[in-house]
mmCIF file of C-alpha atoms in Angstrom:
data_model
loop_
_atom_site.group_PDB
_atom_site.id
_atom_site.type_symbol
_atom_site.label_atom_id
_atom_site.label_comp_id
_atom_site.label_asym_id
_atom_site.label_seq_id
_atom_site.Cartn_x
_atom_site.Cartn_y
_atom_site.Cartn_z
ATOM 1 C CA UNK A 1 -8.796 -19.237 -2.353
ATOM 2 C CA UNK A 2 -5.167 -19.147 -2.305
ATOM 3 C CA UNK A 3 -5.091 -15.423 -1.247
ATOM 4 C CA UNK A 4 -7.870 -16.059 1.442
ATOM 5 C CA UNK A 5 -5.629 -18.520 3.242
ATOM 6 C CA UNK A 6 -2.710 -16.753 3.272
ATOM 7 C CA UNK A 7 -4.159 -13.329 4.829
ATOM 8 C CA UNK A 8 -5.666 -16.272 7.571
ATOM 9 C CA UNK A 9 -1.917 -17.010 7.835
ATOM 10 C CA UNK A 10 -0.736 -13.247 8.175
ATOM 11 C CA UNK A 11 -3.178 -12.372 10.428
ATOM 12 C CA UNK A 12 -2.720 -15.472 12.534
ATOM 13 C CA UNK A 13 1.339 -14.937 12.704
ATOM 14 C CA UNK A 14 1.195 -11.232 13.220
ATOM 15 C CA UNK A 15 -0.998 -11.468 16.093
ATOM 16 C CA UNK A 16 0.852 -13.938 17.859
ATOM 17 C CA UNK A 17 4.019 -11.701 17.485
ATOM 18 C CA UNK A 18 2.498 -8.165 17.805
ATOM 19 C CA UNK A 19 -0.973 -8.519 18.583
ATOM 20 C CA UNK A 20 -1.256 -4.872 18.905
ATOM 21 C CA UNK A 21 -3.424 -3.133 16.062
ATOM 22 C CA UNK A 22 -5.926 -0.572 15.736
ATOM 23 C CA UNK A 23 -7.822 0.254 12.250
ATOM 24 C CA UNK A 24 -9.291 3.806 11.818
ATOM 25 C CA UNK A 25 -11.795 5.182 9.725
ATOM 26 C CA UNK A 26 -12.778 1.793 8.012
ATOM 27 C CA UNK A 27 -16.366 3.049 6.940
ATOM 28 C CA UNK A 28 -14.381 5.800 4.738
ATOM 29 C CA UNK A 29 -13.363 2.501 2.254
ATOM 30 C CA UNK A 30 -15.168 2.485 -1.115
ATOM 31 C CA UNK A 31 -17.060 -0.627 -1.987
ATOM 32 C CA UNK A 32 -15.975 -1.302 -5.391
ATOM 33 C CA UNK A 33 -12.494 -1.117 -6.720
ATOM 34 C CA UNK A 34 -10.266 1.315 -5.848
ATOM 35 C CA UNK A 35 -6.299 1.771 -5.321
ATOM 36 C CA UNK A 36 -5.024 1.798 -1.767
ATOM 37 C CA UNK A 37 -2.191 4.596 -1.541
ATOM 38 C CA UNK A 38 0.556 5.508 1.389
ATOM 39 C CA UNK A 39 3.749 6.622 2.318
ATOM 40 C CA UNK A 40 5.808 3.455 2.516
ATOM 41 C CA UNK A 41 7.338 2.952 5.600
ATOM 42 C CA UNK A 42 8.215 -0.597 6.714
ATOM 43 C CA UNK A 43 8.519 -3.736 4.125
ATOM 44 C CA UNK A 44 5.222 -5.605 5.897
ATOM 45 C CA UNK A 45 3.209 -2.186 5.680
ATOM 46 C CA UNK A 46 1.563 -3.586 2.806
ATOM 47 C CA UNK A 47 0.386 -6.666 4.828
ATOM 48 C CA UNK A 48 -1.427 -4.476 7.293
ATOM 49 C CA UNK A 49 -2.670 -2.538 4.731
ATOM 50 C CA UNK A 50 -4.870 -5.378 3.251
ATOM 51 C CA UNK A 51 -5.411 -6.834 6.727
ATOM 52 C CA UNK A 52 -7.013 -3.588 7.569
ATOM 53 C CA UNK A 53 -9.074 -3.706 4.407
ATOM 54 C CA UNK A 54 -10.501 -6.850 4.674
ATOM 55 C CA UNK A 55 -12.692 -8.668 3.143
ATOM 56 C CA UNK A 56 -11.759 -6.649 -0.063
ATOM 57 C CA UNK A 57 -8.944 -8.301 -1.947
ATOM 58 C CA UNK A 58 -6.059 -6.784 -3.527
ATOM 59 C CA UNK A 59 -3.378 -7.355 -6.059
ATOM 60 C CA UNK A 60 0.139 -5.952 -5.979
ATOM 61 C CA UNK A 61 3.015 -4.421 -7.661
ATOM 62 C CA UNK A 62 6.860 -6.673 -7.321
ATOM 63 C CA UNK A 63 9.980 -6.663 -8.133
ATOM 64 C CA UNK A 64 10.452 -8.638 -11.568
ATOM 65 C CA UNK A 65 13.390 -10.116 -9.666
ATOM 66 C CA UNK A 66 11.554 -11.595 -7.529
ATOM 67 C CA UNK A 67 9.371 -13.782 -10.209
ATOM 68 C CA UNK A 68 12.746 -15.870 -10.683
ATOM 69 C CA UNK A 69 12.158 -18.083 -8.147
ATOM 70 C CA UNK A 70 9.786 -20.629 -8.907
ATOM 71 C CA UNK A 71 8.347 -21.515 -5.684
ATOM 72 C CA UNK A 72 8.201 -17.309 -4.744
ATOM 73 C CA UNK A 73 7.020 -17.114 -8.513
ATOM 74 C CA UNK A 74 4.197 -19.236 -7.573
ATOM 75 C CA UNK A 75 3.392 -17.972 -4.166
ATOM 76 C CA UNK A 76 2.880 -14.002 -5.501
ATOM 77 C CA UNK A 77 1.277 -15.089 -9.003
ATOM 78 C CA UNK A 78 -1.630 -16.692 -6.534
ATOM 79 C CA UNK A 79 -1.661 -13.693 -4.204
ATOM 80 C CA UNK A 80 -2.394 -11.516 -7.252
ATOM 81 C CA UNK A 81 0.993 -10.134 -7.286
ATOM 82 C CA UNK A 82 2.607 -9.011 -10.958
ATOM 83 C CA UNK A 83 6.064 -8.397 -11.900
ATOM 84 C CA UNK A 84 7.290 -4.675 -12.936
ATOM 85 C CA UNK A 85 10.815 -3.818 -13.585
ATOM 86 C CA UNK A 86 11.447 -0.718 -11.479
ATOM 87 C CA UNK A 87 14.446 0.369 -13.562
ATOM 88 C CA UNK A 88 13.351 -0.109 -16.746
ATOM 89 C CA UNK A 89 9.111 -0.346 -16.395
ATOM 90 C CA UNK A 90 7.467 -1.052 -19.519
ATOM 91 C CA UNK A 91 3.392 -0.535 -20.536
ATOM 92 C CA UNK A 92 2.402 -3.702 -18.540
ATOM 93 C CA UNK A 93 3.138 -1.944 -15.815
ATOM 94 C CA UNK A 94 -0.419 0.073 -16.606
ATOM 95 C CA UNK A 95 -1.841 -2.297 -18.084
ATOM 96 C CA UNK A 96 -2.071 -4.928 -16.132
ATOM 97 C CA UNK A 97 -3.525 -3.143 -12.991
ATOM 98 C CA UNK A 98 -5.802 -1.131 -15.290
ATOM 99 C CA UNK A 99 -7.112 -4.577 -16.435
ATOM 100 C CA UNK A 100 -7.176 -6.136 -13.526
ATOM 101 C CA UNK A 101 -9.403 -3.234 -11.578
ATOM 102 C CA UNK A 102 -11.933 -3.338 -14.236
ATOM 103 C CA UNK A 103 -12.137 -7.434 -14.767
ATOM 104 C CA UNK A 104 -11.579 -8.771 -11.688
ATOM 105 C CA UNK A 105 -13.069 -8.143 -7.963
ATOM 106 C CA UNK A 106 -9.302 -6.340 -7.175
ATOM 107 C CA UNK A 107 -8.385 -3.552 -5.778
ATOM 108 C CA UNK A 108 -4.955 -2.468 -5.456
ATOM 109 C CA UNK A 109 -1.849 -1.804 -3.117
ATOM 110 C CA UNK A 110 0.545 1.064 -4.170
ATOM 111 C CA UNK A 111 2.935 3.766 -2.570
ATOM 112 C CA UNK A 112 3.191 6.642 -4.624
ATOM 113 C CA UNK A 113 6.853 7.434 -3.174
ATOM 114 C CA UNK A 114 8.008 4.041 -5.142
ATOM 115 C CA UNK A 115 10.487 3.122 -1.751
ATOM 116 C CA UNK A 116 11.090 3.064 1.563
ATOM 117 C CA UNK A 117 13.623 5.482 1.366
ATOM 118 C CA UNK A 118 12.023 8.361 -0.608
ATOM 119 C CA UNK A 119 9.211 10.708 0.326
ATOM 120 C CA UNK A 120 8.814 12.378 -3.050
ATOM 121 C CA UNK A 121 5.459 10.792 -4.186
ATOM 122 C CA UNK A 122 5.097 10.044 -8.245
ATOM 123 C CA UNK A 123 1.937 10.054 -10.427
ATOM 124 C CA UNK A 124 2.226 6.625 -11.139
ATOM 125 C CA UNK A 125 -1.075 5.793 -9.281
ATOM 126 C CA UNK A 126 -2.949 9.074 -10.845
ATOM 127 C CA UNK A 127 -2.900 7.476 -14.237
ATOM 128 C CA UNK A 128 -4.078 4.049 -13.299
ATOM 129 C CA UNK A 129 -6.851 5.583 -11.024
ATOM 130 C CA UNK A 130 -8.152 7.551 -14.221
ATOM 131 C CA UNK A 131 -8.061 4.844 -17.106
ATOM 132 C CA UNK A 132 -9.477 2.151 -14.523
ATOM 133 C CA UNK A 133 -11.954 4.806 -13.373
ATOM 134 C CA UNK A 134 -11.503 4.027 -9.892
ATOM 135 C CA UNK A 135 -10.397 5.987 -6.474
ATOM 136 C CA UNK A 136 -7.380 6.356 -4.669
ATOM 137 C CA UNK A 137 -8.194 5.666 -1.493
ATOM 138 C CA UNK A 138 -5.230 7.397 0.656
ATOM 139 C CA UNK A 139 -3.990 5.310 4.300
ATOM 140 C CA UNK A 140 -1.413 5.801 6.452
ATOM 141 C CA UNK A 141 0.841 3.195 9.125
ATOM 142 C CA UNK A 142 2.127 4.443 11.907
ATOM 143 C CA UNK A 143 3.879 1.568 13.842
ATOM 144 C CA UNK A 144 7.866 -0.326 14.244
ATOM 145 C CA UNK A 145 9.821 0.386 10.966
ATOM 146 C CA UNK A 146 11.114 -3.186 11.414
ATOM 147 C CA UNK A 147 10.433 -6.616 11.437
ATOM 148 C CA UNK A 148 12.025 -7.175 14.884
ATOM 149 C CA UNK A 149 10.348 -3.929 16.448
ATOM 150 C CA UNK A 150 7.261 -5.688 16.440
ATOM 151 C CA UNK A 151 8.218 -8.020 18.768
ATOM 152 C CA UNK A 152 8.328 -5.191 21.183
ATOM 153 C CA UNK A 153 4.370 -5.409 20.876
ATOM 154 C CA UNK A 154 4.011 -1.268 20.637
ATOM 155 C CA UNK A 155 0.620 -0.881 18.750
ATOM 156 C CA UNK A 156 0.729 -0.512 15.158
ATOM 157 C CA UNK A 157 -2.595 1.757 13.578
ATOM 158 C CA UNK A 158 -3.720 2.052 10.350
ATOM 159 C CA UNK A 159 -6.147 5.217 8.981
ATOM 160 C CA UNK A 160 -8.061 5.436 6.015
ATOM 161 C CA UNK A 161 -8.757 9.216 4.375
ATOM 162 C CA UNK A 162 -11.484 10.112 2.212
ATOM 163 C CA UNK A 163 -11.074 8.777 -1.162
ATOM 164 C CA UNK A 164 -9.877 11.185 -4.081
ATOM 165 C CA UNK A 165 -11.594 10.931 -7.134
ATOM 166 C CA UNK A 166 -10.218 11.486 -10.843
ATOM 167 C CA UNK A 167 -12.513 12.461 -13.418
ATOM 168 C CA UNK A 168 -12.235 10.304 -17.029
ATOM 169 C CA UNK A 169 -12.260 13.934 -18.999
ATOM 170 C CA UNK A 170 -9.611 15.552 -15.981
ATOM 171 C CA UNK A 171 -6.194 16.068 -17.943
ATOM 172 C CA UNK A 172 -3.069 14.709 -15.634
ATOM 173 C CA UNK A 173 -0.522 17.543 -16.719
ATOM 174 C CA UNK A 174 2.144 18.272 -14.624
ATOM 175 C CA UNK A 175 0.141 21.007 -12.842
ATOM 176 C CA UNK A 176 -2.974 18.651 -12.298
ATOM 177 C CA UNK A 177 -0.691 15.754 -11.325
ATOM 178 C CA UNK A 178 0.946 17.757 -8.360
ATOM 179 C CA UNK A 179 -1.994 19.444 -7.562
ATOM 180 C CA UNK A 180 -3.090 16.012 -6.872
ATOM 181 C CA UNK A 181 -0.318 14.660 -4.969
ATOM 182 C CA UNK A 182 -0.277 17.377 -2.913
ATOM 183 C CA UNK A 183 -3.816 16.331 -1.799
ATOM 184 C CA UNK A 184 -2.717 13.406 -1.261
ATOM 185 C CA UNK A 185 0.548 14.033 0.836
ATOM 186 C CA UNK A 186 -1.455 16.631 2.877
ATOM 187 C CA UNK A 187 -4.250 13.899 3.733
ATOM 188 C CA UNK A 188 -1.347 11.442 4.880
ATOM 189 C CA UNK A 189 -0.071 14.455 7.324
ATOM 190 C CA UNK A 190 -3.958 14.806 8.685
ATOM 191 C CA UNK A 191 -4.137 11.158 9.259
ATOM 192 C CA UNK A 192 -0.723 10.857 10.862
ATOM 193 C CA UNK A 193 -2.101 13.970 13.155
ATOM 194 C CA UNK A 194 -5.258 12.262 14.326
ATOM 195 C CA UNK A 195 -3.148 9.223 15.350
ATOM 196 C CA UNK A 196 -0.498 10.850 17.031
ATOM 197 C CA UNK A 197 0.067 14.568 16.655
ATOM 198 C CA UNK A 198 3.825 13.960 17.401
ATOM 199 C CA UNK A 199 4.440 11.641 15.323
ATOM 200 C CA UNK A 200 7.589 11.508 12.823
ATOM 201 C CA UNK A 201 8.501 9.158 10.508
ATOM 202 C CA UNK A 202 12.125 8.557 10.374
ATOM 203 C CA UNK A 203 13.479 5.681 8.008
ATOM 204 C CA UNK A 204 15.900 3.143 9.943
ATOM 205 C CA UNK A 205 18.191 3.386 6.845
ATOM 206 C CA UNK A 206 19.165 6.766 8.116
ATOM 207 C CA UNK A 207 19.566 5.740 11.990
ATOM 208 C CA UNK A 208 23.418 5.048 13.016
ATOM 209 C CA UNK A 209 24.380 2.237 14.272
#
């Protein structure tokens, strides 16, 4: 219930502010469980991301920091957010999404690239995908890198690929695991293509002030 409301919030706010959006290639979505994946390139991508999803649900992947707070402990604990510490990330950080895409009506948000500021995609996602027997279902957002860009209104899209399966028997060596990635890095550059075959991504960090 808790999770409804607040993507009735999101989607409320953001349209009042940006109100410029365009979903792609919806139908391609699995309907059972299956892990969302994308480049990660603006802090509220994720929001989109399940927007553009919707009705299915999702949980999520934060900080451990942020879990200190009690009143932003309780706020991601009911939007089916769990803590991982991203320096030091223990077996829960398997676990738990593993259990949660087989017992619960969840799918779930992840960027293979870990940050904003890194392109190089891990296999973090592969071995969830295979033990929970689900898809990765690969997306893409092309839209302001920032918060205060979208105030500027310029249209924000979101693309869904074709989802990429893992077999229960499929060993993830190193080989199969970049084999893999590589799928799924050249999907994101097909789906960034189809949007806007100019388009670059460049991270504000980088930009000069």
């Amino acid at each position: 219930m808790f999770y409804s409301f607040v993507r009735v919030v999101a989607r409320c706010f953001l349209f009042l502010i940006h109100g410029n959006v365009r979903y792609q290639n919806k139908e391609k979505l699995p309907a059972g469980n299956y892990i969302l994946v994308g480049p990660h390139r603006a802090w509220f991508d994720m929001i989109y991301f399940a927007l553009a999803a919707s009705p299915k649900k999702f949980s999520f992947m934060a900080k451990s920091e942020l879990f200190k707070n009690p009143i932003l402990r309780f706020i991601l604990v009911h939007a089916n957010a769990f803590p991982v510490d991203r320096k030091h990330p223990g077996p829960s950080a398997i676990k738990t999404p593993v259990k949660w895409l087989k017992q619960r009506d969840l799918s779930l948000i992840m960027f293979p690239s870990g940050t904003r500021h890194s392109q190089k995609l891990k296999g973090g996602a592969l071995l969830i995908a295979k033990l929970a027997g689900v898809p990765l279902v690969p997306a893409v957002y092309q839209g302001p890198p920032t918060f205060k860009q979208l105030f500027l209104r310029k249209r924000v899209t979101i693309s869904f690929g074709d989802p990429v399966y893992i077999g229960r028997k499929e060993r993830l060596t190193d080989e199969g695991q970049q084999k893999i990635l590589k799928k799924l890095h050249t999907t994101f550059d097909e789906l960034d293509k189809e949007i806007d075959p100019t388009y670059q991504y460049i991270d504000p960090k980088t930009i000069k002030k």
